[in-house]
mmCIF file of C-alpha atoms in Angstrom:
data_model
loop_
_atom_site.group_PDB
_atom_site.id
_atom_site.type_symbol
_atom_site.label_atom_id
_atom_site.label_comp_id
_atom_site.label_asym_id
_atom_site.label_seq_id
_atom_site.Cartn_x
_atom_site.Cartn_y
_atom_site.Cartn_z
ATOM 1 C CA UNK A 1 -1.371 35.299 52.986
ATOM 2 C CA UNK A 2 0.978 35.869 56.151
ATOM 3 C CA UNK A 3 2.928 33.220 58.443
ATOM 4 C CA UNK A 4 0.062 33.263 61.183
ATOM 5 C CA UNK A 5 -2.898 33.038 59.396
ATOM 6 C CA UNK A 6 -2.103 29.895 57.086
ATOM 7 C CA UNK A 7 -4.954 27.671 57.431
ATOM 8 C CA UNK A 8 -4.400 23.773 58.346
ATOM 9 C CA UNK A 9 -5.423 22.918 54.542
ATOM 10 C CA UNK A 10 -1.808 24.113 53.444
ATOM 11 C CA UNK A 11 0.015 23.447 56.957
ATOM 12 C CA UNK A 12 1.335 20.583 56.274
ATOM 13 C CA UNK A 13 2.932 21.499 53.145
ATOM 14 C CA UNK A 14 4.379 24.264 54.864
ATOM 15 C CA UNK A 15 5.799 22.259 57.613
ATOM 16 C CA UNK A 16 7.394 19.414 54.934
ATOM 17 C CA UNK A 17 9.027 22.169 53.135
ATOM 18 C CA UNK A 18 11.621 22.149 55.980
ATOM 19 C CA UNK A 19 11.777 18.436 56.623
ATOM 20 C CA UNK A 20 15.268 17.942 55.052
ATOM 21 C CA UNK A 21 17.624 21.225 56.178
ATOM 22 C CA UNK A 22 15.283 20.163 59.722
ATOM 23 C CA UNK A 23 16.844 16.551 59.808
ATOM 24 C CA UNK A 24 20.119 18.165 58.910
ATOM 25 C CA UNK A 25 20.169 20.105 61.917
ATOM 26 C CA UNK A 26 19.756 16.903 63.825
ATOM 27 C CA UNK A 27 21.430 15.003 62.370
ATOM 28 C CA UNK A 28 24.730 16.807 63.609
ATOM 29 C CA UNK A 29 22.866 17.155 67.168
ATOM 30 C CA UNK A 30 22.272 13.642 67.402
ATOM 31 C CA UNK A 31 24.868 11.803 65.837
ATOM 32 C CA UNK A 32 21.901 9.142 64.585
ATOM 33 C CA UNK A 33 20.086 8.575 61.357
ATOM 34 C CA UNK A 34 16.893 7.471 63.218
ATOM 35 C CA UNK A 35 17.007 9.790 65.929
ATOM 36 C CA UNK A 36 17.287 12.742 64.306
ATOM 37 C CA UNK A 37 14.168 11.493 62.202
ATOM 38 C CA UNK A 38 12.092 10.775 64.980
ATOM 39 C CA UNK A 39 13.484 13.915 66.013
ATOM 40 C CA UNK A 40 11.828 15.968 63.381
ATOM 41 C CA UNK A 41 8.798 13.535 63.146
ATOM 42 C CA UNK A 42 8.560 15.192 67.092
ATOM 43 C CA UNK A 43 9.516 18.777 66.108
ATOM 44 C CA UNK A 44 6.391 18.648 63.310
ATOM 45 C CA UNK A 45 3.845 17.131 65.814
ATOM 46 C CA UNK A 46 4.451 19.967 68.234
ATOM 47 C CA UNK A 47 4.871 22.792 65.641
ATOM 48 C CA UNK A 48 0.717 21.399 64.239
ATOM 49 C CA UNK A 49 -0.711 21.550 67.904
ATOM 50 C CA UNK A 50 1.348 25.090 68.652
ATOM 51 C CA UNK A 51 0.137 26.352 65.379
ATOM 52 C CA UNK A 52 -2.682 28.263 67.150
ATOM 53 C CA UNK A 53 0.391 29.804 69.360
ATOM 54 C CA UNK A 54 2.456 30.643 66.566
ATOM 55 C CA UNK A 55 2.006 34.637 66.649
ATOM 56 C CA UNK A 56 4.241 35.339 63.518
ATOM 57 C CA UNK A 57 6.941 37.349 64.971
ATOM 58 C CA UNK A 58 9.224 34.779 63.477
ATOM 59 C CA UNK A 59 9.891 32.649 60.708
ATOM 60 C CA UNK A 60 8.298 29.712 60.620
ATOM 61 C CA UNK A 61 11.910 28.213 59.360
ATOM 62 C CA UNK A 62 12.701 29.703 62.815
ATOM 63 C CA UNK A 63 10.004 28.425 64.989
ATOM 64 C CA UNK A 64 11.141 25.360 63.705
ATOM 65 C CA UNK A 65 14.184 25.582 64.426
ATOM 66 C CA UNK A 66 13.578 26.364 68.203
ATOM 67 C CA UNK A 67 11.186 23.529 68.078
ATOM 68 C CA UNK A 68 14.056 21.049 66.573
ATOM 69 C CA UNK A 69 16.370 21.976 69.377
ATOM 70 C CA UNK A 70 14.347 22.060 72.319
ATOM 71 C CA UNK A 71 13.654 18.369 70.660
ATOM 72 C CA UNK A 72 17.283 17.527 70.374
ATOM 73 C CA UNK A 73 18.770 19.101 73.491
ATOM 74 C CA UNK A 74 15.979 16.994 75.718
ATOM 75 C CA UNK A 75 16.888 13.826 73.937
ATOM 76 C CA UNK A 76 21.060 14.925 74.727
ATOM 77 C CA UNK A 77 19.539 15.281 78.111
ATOM 78 C CA UNK A 78 20.976 11.224 78.830
ATOM 79 C CA UNK A 79 24.895 12.697 77.701
ATOM 80 C CA UNK A 80 25.304 9.526 75.456
ATOM 81 C CA UNK A 81 27.757 10.996 73.056
ATOM 82 C CA UNK A 82 28.238 9.150 69.600
ATOM 83 C CA UNK A 83 31.396 7.816 68.438
ATOM 84 C CA UNK A 84 33.803 5.846 65.802
ATOM 85 C CA UNK A 85 35.468 3.200 67.002
ATOM 86 C CA UNK A 86 38.821 5.544 67.086
ATOM 87 C CA UNK A 87 37.134 7.407 69.115
ATOM 88 C CA UNK A 88 36.614 4.649 72.159
ATOM 89 C CA UNK A 89 40.258 2.512 72.048
ATOM 90 C CA UNK A 90 43.506 2.370 69.723
ATOM 91 C CA UNK A 91 43.744 0.113 66.938
ATOM 92 C CA UNK A 92 43.705 -3.407 67.402
ATOM 93 C CA UNK A 93 47.125 -5.724 65.738
ATOM 94 C CA UNK A 94 46.060 -8.320 63.436
ATOM 95 C CA UNK A 95 47.034 -11.085 65.885
ATOM 96 C CA UNK A 96 44.949 -9.793 68.787
ATOM 97 C CA UNK A 97 41.960 -8.584 66.613
ATOM 98 C CA UNK A 98 38.341 -9.373 68.270
ATOM 99 C CA UNK A 99 35.197 -8.416 67.261
ATOM 100 C CA UNK A 100 33.226 -7.268 70.097
ATOM 101 C CA UNK A 101 30.079 -5.495 69.438
ATOM 102 C CA UNK A 102 28.582 -2.457 71.746
ATOM 103 C CA UNK A 103 24.927 -1.463 71.899
ATOM 104 C CA UNK A 104 23.373 0.296 68.946
ATOM 105 C CA UNK A 105 23.685 3.694 70.700
ATOM 106 C CA UNK A 106 27.052 4.241 71.275
ATOM 107 C CA UNK A 107 28.195 5.103 67.259
ATOM 108 C CA UNK A 108 27.777 7.754 64.805
ATOM 109 C CA UNK A 109 24.844 5.899 62.280
ATOM 110 C CA UNK A 110 25.299 6.789 58.770
ATOM 111 C CA UNK A 111 23.100 8.612 56.702
ATOM 112 C CA UNK A 112 21.781 9.055 53.558
ATOM 113 C CA UNK A 113 22.641 12.876 51.421
ATOM 114 C CA UNK A 114 19.513 12.824 50.285
ATOM 115 C CA UNK A 115 17.418 12.556 53.533
ATOM 116 C CA UNK A 116 20.104 15.916 54.868
ATOM 117 C CA UNK A 117 21.267 18.044 52.144
ATOM 118 C CA UNK A 118 19.045 20.381 50.674
ATOM 119 C CA UNK A 119 20.256 21.310 47.359
ATOM 120 C CA UNK A 120 20.901 26.054 47.560
ATOM 121 C CA UNK A 121 21.565 27.364 44.873
ATOM 122 C CA UNK A 122 24.933 29.179 45.977
ATOM 123 C CA UNK A 123 27.175 25.760 45.345
ATOM 124 C CA UNK A 124 30.189 27.325 47.999
ATOM 125 C CA UNK A 125 26.306 26.323 50.854
ATOM 126 C CA UNK A 126 26.174 23.148 49.126
ATOM 127 C CA UNK A 127 30.374 22.285 49.862
ATOM 128 C CA UNK A 128 29.750 24.044 53.530
ATOM 129 C CA UNK A 129 26.707 21.648 54.200
ATOM 130 C CA UNK A 130 28.363 18.720 52.632
ATOM 131 C CA UNK A 131 31.438 18.907 55.069
ATOM 132 C CA UNK A 132 29.621 19.221 57.996
ATOM 133 C CA UNK A 133 28.124 15.842 57.960
ATOM 134 C CA UNK A 134 31.166 14.065 57.197
ATOM 135 C CA UNK A 135 31.954 11.531 59.626
ATOM 136 C CA UNK A 136 35.525 13.160 60.927
ATOM 137 C CA UNK A 137 33.162 16.791 61.921
ATOM 138 C CA UNK A 138 30.063 14.871 62.893
ATOM 139 C CA UNK A 139 32.023 12.617 64.713
ATOM 140 C CA UNK A 140 33.983 15.874 66.499
ATOM 141 C CA UNK A 141 30.971 16.993 67.214
ATOM 142 C CA UNK A 142 29.926 14.808 69.361
ATOM 143 C CA UNK A 143 32.671 15.702 71.870
ATOM 144 C CA UNK A 144 31.243 19.240 72.581
ATOM 145 C CA UNK A 145 27.967 19.478 75.488
ATOM 146 C CA UNK A 146 24.863 19.712 73.555
ATOM 147 C CA UNK A 147 24.214 23.567 73.747
ATOM 148 C CA UNK A 148 28.267 24.372 72.556
ATOM 149 C CA UNK A 149 26.720 21.708 69.881
ATOM 150 C CA UNK A 150 23.636 24.028 68.592
ATOM 151 C CA UNK A 151 25.807 27.292 68.663
ATOM 152 C CA UNK A 152 28.494 26.252 66.078
ATOM 153 C CA UNK A 153 25.883 24.203 63.802
ATOM 154 C CA UNK A 154 23.197 27.204 64.310
ATOM 155 C CA UNK A 155 26.281 29.214 63.260
ATOM 156 C CA UNK A 156 29.170 27.569 61.387
ATOM 157 C CA UNK A 157 27.661 25.581 59.664
ATOM 158 C CA UNK A 158 24.159 27.178 58.929
ATOM 159 C CA UNK A 159 25.274 30.925 59.337
ATOM 160 C CA UNK A 160 22.728 32.698 61.270
ATOM 161 C CA UNK A 161 23.606 35.555 63.185
ATOM 162 C CA UNK A 162 24.667 35.827 66.798
ATOM 163 C CA UNK A 163 21.242 37.513 67.291
ATOM 164 C CA UNK A 164 19.063 35.052 65.651
ATOM 165 C CA UNK A 165 21.062 32.134 67.880
ATOM 166 C CA UNK A 166 20.155 34.184 71.115
ATOM 167 C CA UNK A 167 16.992 34.178 70.343
ATOM 168 C CA UNK A 168 16.658 31.059 69.925
ATOM 169 C CA UNK A 169 18.250 29.759 73.014
ATOM 170 C CA UNK A 170 16.706 32.249 75.153
ATOM 171 C CA UNK A 171 19.633 33.674 75.627
ATOM 172 C CA UNK A 172 22.495 36.911 75.134
ATOM 173 C CA UNK A 173 24.957 37.838 72.007
ATOM 174 C CA UNK A 174 27.390 37.747 74.159
ATOM 175 C CA UNK A 175 26.898 33.992 75.421
ATOM 176 C CA UNK A 176 26.344 32.616 71.810
ATOM 177 C CA UNK A 177 29.923 34.307 71.533
ATOM 178 C CA UNK A 178 31.205 32.953 74.277
ATOM 179 C CA UNK A 179 29.874 29.429 73.724
ATOM 180 C CA UNK A 180 30.869 29.496 69.886
ATOM 181 C CA UNK A 181 34.806 30.400 70.993
ATOM 182 C CA UNK A 182 34.733 27.678 73.594
ATOM 183 C CA UNK A 183 33.023 25.054 70.729
ATOM 184 C CA UNK A 184 35.905 26.568 69.008
ATOM 185 C CA UNK A 185 38.614 25.851 70.515
ATOM 186 C CA UNK A 186 37.910 21.975 71.054
ATOM 187 C CA UNK A 187 37.557 21.332 67.728
ATOM 188 C CA UNK A 188 41.195 22.456 67.301
ATOM 189 C CA UNK A 189 41.889 20.374 69.820
ATOM 190 C CA UNK A 190 40.526 17.499 68.133
ATOM 191 C CA UNK A 191 41.854 18.523 64.727
ATOM 192 C CA UNK A 192 44.715 16.514 64.352
ATOM 193 C CA UNK A 193 42.929 13.188 65.573
ATOM 194 C CA UNK A 194 41.055 11.549 62.301
ATOM 195 C CA UNK A 195 41.034 14.798 59.919
ATOM 196 C CA UNK A 196 38.489 14.367 57.321
ATOM 197 C CA UNK A 197 38.840 13.327 53.691
ATOM 198 C CA UNK A 198 39.814 16.057 51.283
ATOM 199 C CA UNK A 199 37.365 15.674 48.712
ATOM 200 C CA UNK A 200 36.005 17.257 46.223
ATOM 201 C CA UNK A 201 32.447 18.531 45.714
ATOM 202 C CA UNK A 202 31.474 17.341 42.650
ATOM 203 C CA UNK A 203 34.604 14.481 42.482
ATOM 204 C CA UNK A 204 37.106 15.255 40.288
ATOM 205 C CA UNK A 205 38.304 12.385 37.318
ATOM 206 C CA UNK A 206 41.279 11.196 38.818
ATOM 207 C CA UNK A 207 38.594 10.953 42.679
ATOM 208 C CA UNK A 208 36.490 9.244 40.105
ATOM 209 C CA UNK A 209 39.031 6.788 38.736
ATOM 210 C CA UNK A 210 40.505 6.470 42.553
ATOM 211 C CA UNK A 211 36.887 4.621 42.967
ATOM 212 C CA UNK A 212 36.648 2.965 39.874
ATOM 213 C CA UNK A 213 40.006 1.287 40.308
ATOM 214 C CA UNK A 214 38.951 0.209 44.560
ATOM 215 C CA UNK A 215 35.435 -1.222 42.441
ATOM 216 C CA UNK A 216 37.243 -3.715 40.806
ATOM 217 C CA UNK A 217 39.884 -4.536 43.585
ATOM 218 C CA UNK A 218 37.387 -5.206 45.996
ATOM 219 C CA UNK A 219 35.321 -7.178 43.488
ATOM 220 C CA UNK A 220 38.040 -8.652 42.814
ATOM 221 C CA UNK A 221 39.418 -9.593 46.212
ATOM 222 C CA UNK A 222 42.708 -8.083 44.700
ATOM 223 C CA UNK A 223 45.119 -7.255 47.965
ATOM 224 C CA UNK A 224 47.833 -5.936 45.951
ATOM 225 C CA UNK A 225 46.147 -3.771 43.579
ATOM 226 C CA UNK A 226 43.798 -2.453 46.876
ATOM 227 C CA UNK A 227 46.677 -1.907 48.805
ATOM 228 C CA UNK A 228 47.990 0.667 46.087
ATOM 229 C CA UNK A 229 44.867 2.360 46.470
ATOM 230 C CA UNK A 230 45.466 2.868 50.486
ATOM 231 C CA UNK A 231 47.140 5.325 52.296
ATOM 232 C CA UNK A 232 49.950 3.332 54.514
ATOM 233 C CA UNK A 233 48.129 4.229 57.658
ATOM 234 C CA UNK A 234 44.484 4.063 56.686
ATOM 235 C CA UNK A 235 42.321 3.459 58.560
ATOM 236 C CA UNK A 236 39.259 0.836 58.046
ATOM 237 C CA UNK A 237 36.607 0.156 60.804
ATOM 238 C CA UNK A 238 33.260 -1.987 61.457
ATOM 239 C CA UNK A 239 30.617 -1.064 63.357
ATOM 240 C CA UNK A 240 28.814 -2.236 65.755
ATOM 241 C CA UNK A 241 32.041 -3.686 66.099
ATOM 242 C CA UNK A 242 34.578 -1.885 68.534
ATOM 243 C CA UNK A 243 37.679 -3.182 66.715
ATOM 244 C CA UNK A 244 39.781 -0.757 63.950
ATOM 245 C CA UNK A 245 42.454 -1.256 62.251
ATOM 246 C CA UNK A 246 45.016 1.249 61.003
ATOM 247 C CA UNK A 247 47.732 0.385 58.158
ATOM 248 C CA UNK A 248 47.647 -1.726 54.625
ATOM 249 C CA UNK A 249 48.961 -5.325 56.226
ATOM 250 C CA UNK A 250 46.413 -5.174 58.707
ATOM 251 C CA UNK A 251 43.940 -4.530 56.337
ATOM 252 C CA UNK A 252 44.688 -6.706 53.775
ATOM 253 C CA UNK A 253 45.056 -9.293 56.711
ATOM 254 C CA UNK A 254 42.183 -8.808 58.009
ATOM 255 C CA UNK A 255 40.589 -9.133 54.556
ATOM 256 C CA UNK A 256 41.766 -12.190 53.631
ATOM 257 C CA UNK A 257 41.128 -14.253 57.172
ATOM 258 C CA UNK A 258 38.291 -12.929 59.488
ATOM 259 C CA UNK A 259 36.995 -10.764 56.383
ATOM 260 C CA UNK A 260 37.148 -13.439 53.720
ATOM 261 C CA UNK A 261 33.418 -13.620 53.503
ATOM 262 C CA UNK A 262 33.581 -10.725 51.262
ATOM 263 C CA UNK A 263 35.194 -12.780 48.965
ATOM 264 C CA UNK A 264 33.202 -12.263 45.456
ATOM 265 C CA UNK A 265 31.232 -8.762 46.853
ATOM 266 C CA UNK A 266 29.242 -6.493 44.877
ATOM 267 C CA UNK A 267 29.069 -2.411 45.335
ATOM 268 C CA UNK A 268 26.556 -0.255 44.207
ATOM 269 C CA UNK A 269 26.973 3.532 44.874
ATOM 270 C CA UNK A 270 25.803 4.959 47.624
ATOM 271 C CA UNK A 271 25.844 9.548 48.231
ATOM 272 C CA UNK A 272 26.526 8.948 52.505
ATOM 273 C CA UNK A 273 27.793 11.448 54.989
ATOM 274 C CA UNK A 274 29.090 14.246 52.079
ATOM 275 C CA UNK A 275 31.268 11.365 50.668
ATOM 276 C CA UNK A 276 32.053 8.350 48.173
ATOM 277 C CA UNK A 277 29.940 5.449 49.386
ATOM 278 C CA UNK A 278 28.986 1.905 48.570
ATOM 279 C CA UNK A 279 26.215 -0.688 49.306
ATOM 280 C CA UNK A 280 28.499 -4.019 50.251
ATOM 281 C CA UNK A 281 27.094 -7.727 48.843
ATOM 282 C CA UNK A 282 27.781 -10.236 50.061
ATOM 283 C CA UNK A 283 27.540 -13.987 47.699
ATOM 284 C CA UNK A 284 24.287 -16.005 49.509
ATOM 285 C CA UNK A 285 25.351 -19.045 49.556
ATOM 286 C CA UNK A 286 21.842 -20.091 50.151
ATOM 287 C CA UNK A 287 19.359 -18.656 47.924
ATOM 288 C CA UNK A 288 21.937 -17.383 44.714
ATOM 289 C CA UNK A 289 22.580 -13.532 44.099
ATOM 290 C CA UNK A 290 23.895 -11.595 46.465
ATOM 291 C CA UNK A 291 22.504 -10.596 50.119
ATOM 292 C CA UNK A 292 23.308 -6.884 52.269
ATOM 293 C CA UNK A 293 26.569 -7.082 54.029
ATOM 294 C CA UNK A 294 28.373 -3.587 54.789
ATOM 295 C CA UNK A 295 27.597 0.113 53.998
ATOM 296 C CA UNK A 296 31.087 1.535 52.744
ATOM 297 C CA UNK A 297 31.925 4.760 53.822
ATOM 298 C CA UNK A 298 35.274 6.237 51.666
ATOM 299 C CA UNK A 299 37.368 9.180 52.713
ATOM 300 C CA UNK A 300 39.469 10.030 49.946
ATOM 301 C CA UNK A 301 43.017 12.095 50.970
ATOM 302 C CA UNK A 302 46.114 12.622 48.598
ATOM 303 C CA UNK A 303 44.709 10.561 45.917
ATOM 304 C CA UNK A 304 44.343 7.616 48.147
ATOM 305 C CA UNK A 305 41.947 6.466 50.847
ATOM 306 C CA UNK A 306 42.943 7.075 53.581
ATOM 307 C CA UNK A 307 39.310 5.805 55.162
ATOM 308 C CA UNK A 308 37.081 2.910 54.931
ATOM 309 C CA UNK A 309 34.084 2.547 57.201
ATOM 310 C CA UNK A 310 31.975 -0.562 56.916
ATOM 311 C CA UNK A 311 28.358 -0.526 59.193
ATOM 312 C CA UNK A 312 27.147 -3.620 59.244
ATOM 313 C CA UNK A 313 23.514 -3.450 60.613
ATOM 314 C CA UNK A 314 22.320 -4.025 57.022
ATOM 315 C CA UNK A 315 18.175 -4.510 58.474
ATOM 316 C CA UNK A 316 18.887 -0.714 59.487
ATOM 317 C CA UNK A 317 20.935 1.112 56.806
ATOM 318 C CA UNK A 318 19.739 -0.726 54.069
ATOM 319 C CA UNK A 319 15.725 -0.223 54.140
ATOM 320 C CA UNK A 320 18.007 3.842 54.926
ATOM 321 C CA UNK A 321 19.227 3.856 51.971
ATOM 322 C CA UNK A 322 16.303 2.366 49.987
ATOM 323 C CA UNK A 323 18.578 -0.109 48.768
ATOM 324 C CA UNK A 324 17.211 -3.879 47.487
ATOM 325 C CA UNK A 325 17.790 -6.372 49.910
ATOM 326 C CA UNK A 326 19.073 -9.058 47.622
ATOM 327 C CA UNK A 327 21.351 -8.994 43.567
ATOM 328 C CA UNK A 328 20.071 -11.622 41.905
ATOM 329 C CA UNK A 329 22.844 -11.605 39.136
ATOM 330 C CA UNK A 330 26.133 -9.807 39.274
ATOM 331 C CA UNK A 331 25.476 -5.783 39.997
ATOM 332 C CA UNK A 332 21.600 -5.714 38.997
ATOM 333 C CA UNK A 333 19.053 -5.786 41.787
ATOM 334 C CA UNK A 334 17.138 -8.262 42.434
ATOM 335 C CA UNK A 335 13.154 -8.136 44.218
ATOM 336 C CA UNK A 336 13.179 -7.189 47.736
ATOM 337 C CA UNK A 337 13.673 -9.655 50.602
ATOM 338 C CA UNK A 338 14.538 -10.608 53.853
ATOM 339 C CA UNK A 339 18.416 -9.842 54.685
ATOM 340 C CA UNK A 340 20.112 -7.953 57.522
ATOM 341 C CA UNK A 341 21.715 -9.296 60.661
ATOM 342 C CA UNK A 342 22.701 -12.842 59.050
ATOM 343 C CA UNK A 343 25.724 -10.624 58.211
ATOM 344 C CA UNK A 344 26.975 -9.615 61.347
ATOM 345 C CA UNK A 345 26.167 -12.773 62.656
ATOM 346 C CA UNK A 346 28.412 -14.013 59.791
ATOM 347 C CA UNK A 347 31.428 -12.374 60.824
ATOM 348 C CA UNK A 348 30.750 -13.298 64.392
ATOM 349 C CA UNK A 349 31.086 -17.075 63.049
ATOM 350 C CA UNK A 350 34.192 -16.484 61.430
ATOM 351 C CA UNK A 351 35.745 -14.822 64.470
ATOM 352 C CA UNK A 352 34.434 -17.686 65.818
ATOM 353 C CA UNK A 353 36.332 -19.685 64.152
ATOM 354 C CA UNK A 354 39.713 -18.178 64.031
ATOM 355 C CA UNK A 355 40.299 -17.827 67.877
#
């Protein structure tokens, strides 16, 4: 059966085969987990409606990418560029730490690997795919104008030919090459700002042991052990708050004051943004067990943790990751229940107490 003559009975199946890679593409374009999934759903709906006019002159994959690109460019017309806290402000000394939230659409959002990373047969392709969703690279992408962003992703990440990108965007090969050159120059200018973690894929034995030590130190709330695992200039962020901290003294100082409610937390591994991560649950003083607190994303470089990022909007992130909303015992998933907003609210209450 040709590309253009599939029956509607199998169209759903054929469209679904492309969902993960399209979600990865839209996520890189938009910087938002939920907007990416909305964009892909819109793409699928448009494909369904327009399938009768699909003449099969290109592959279905190329056709879907053309639709997805147009959807993303339309969504980016508002001009919003998602960011990390360190992209917006300087670090705050612990003595001046203030927990000021910003709207959800400010922030670069975390994404489970399984929703955006297909499983290619080539390990090199898999490594490139993981690197291209890491937080630092994602933040750098957001600095590019939308069309340059599309060109860079299609050419550098997805390895499309310049002629294919030109056809998709309805422009010339020269224009594509020019856009790619400008995009590369912009990324090179920002290369020193928040360099990404250097992790192997899969994690090597040394990195695995580092994570085991991190879990032991964090769950035990042992600041001496934690300090030994961090780079001296390690970075800690906590979206939706714009506060970010640099250096072991300020980080551990925060954790024992404003962040003291994280003591006796439990961590469950998650695969997020091509990096190691954990779902963090803090003690639930009312119901017992543990309640959602954050999704942590860790960056590792030179055998130490160079950054850890706490995404606190648990009402959104835990369902996205398929995580339980309550732990009955020490680290054991229990029945799903209510969870989420209290985590951020509790941290704000702590800030009020200190101020």
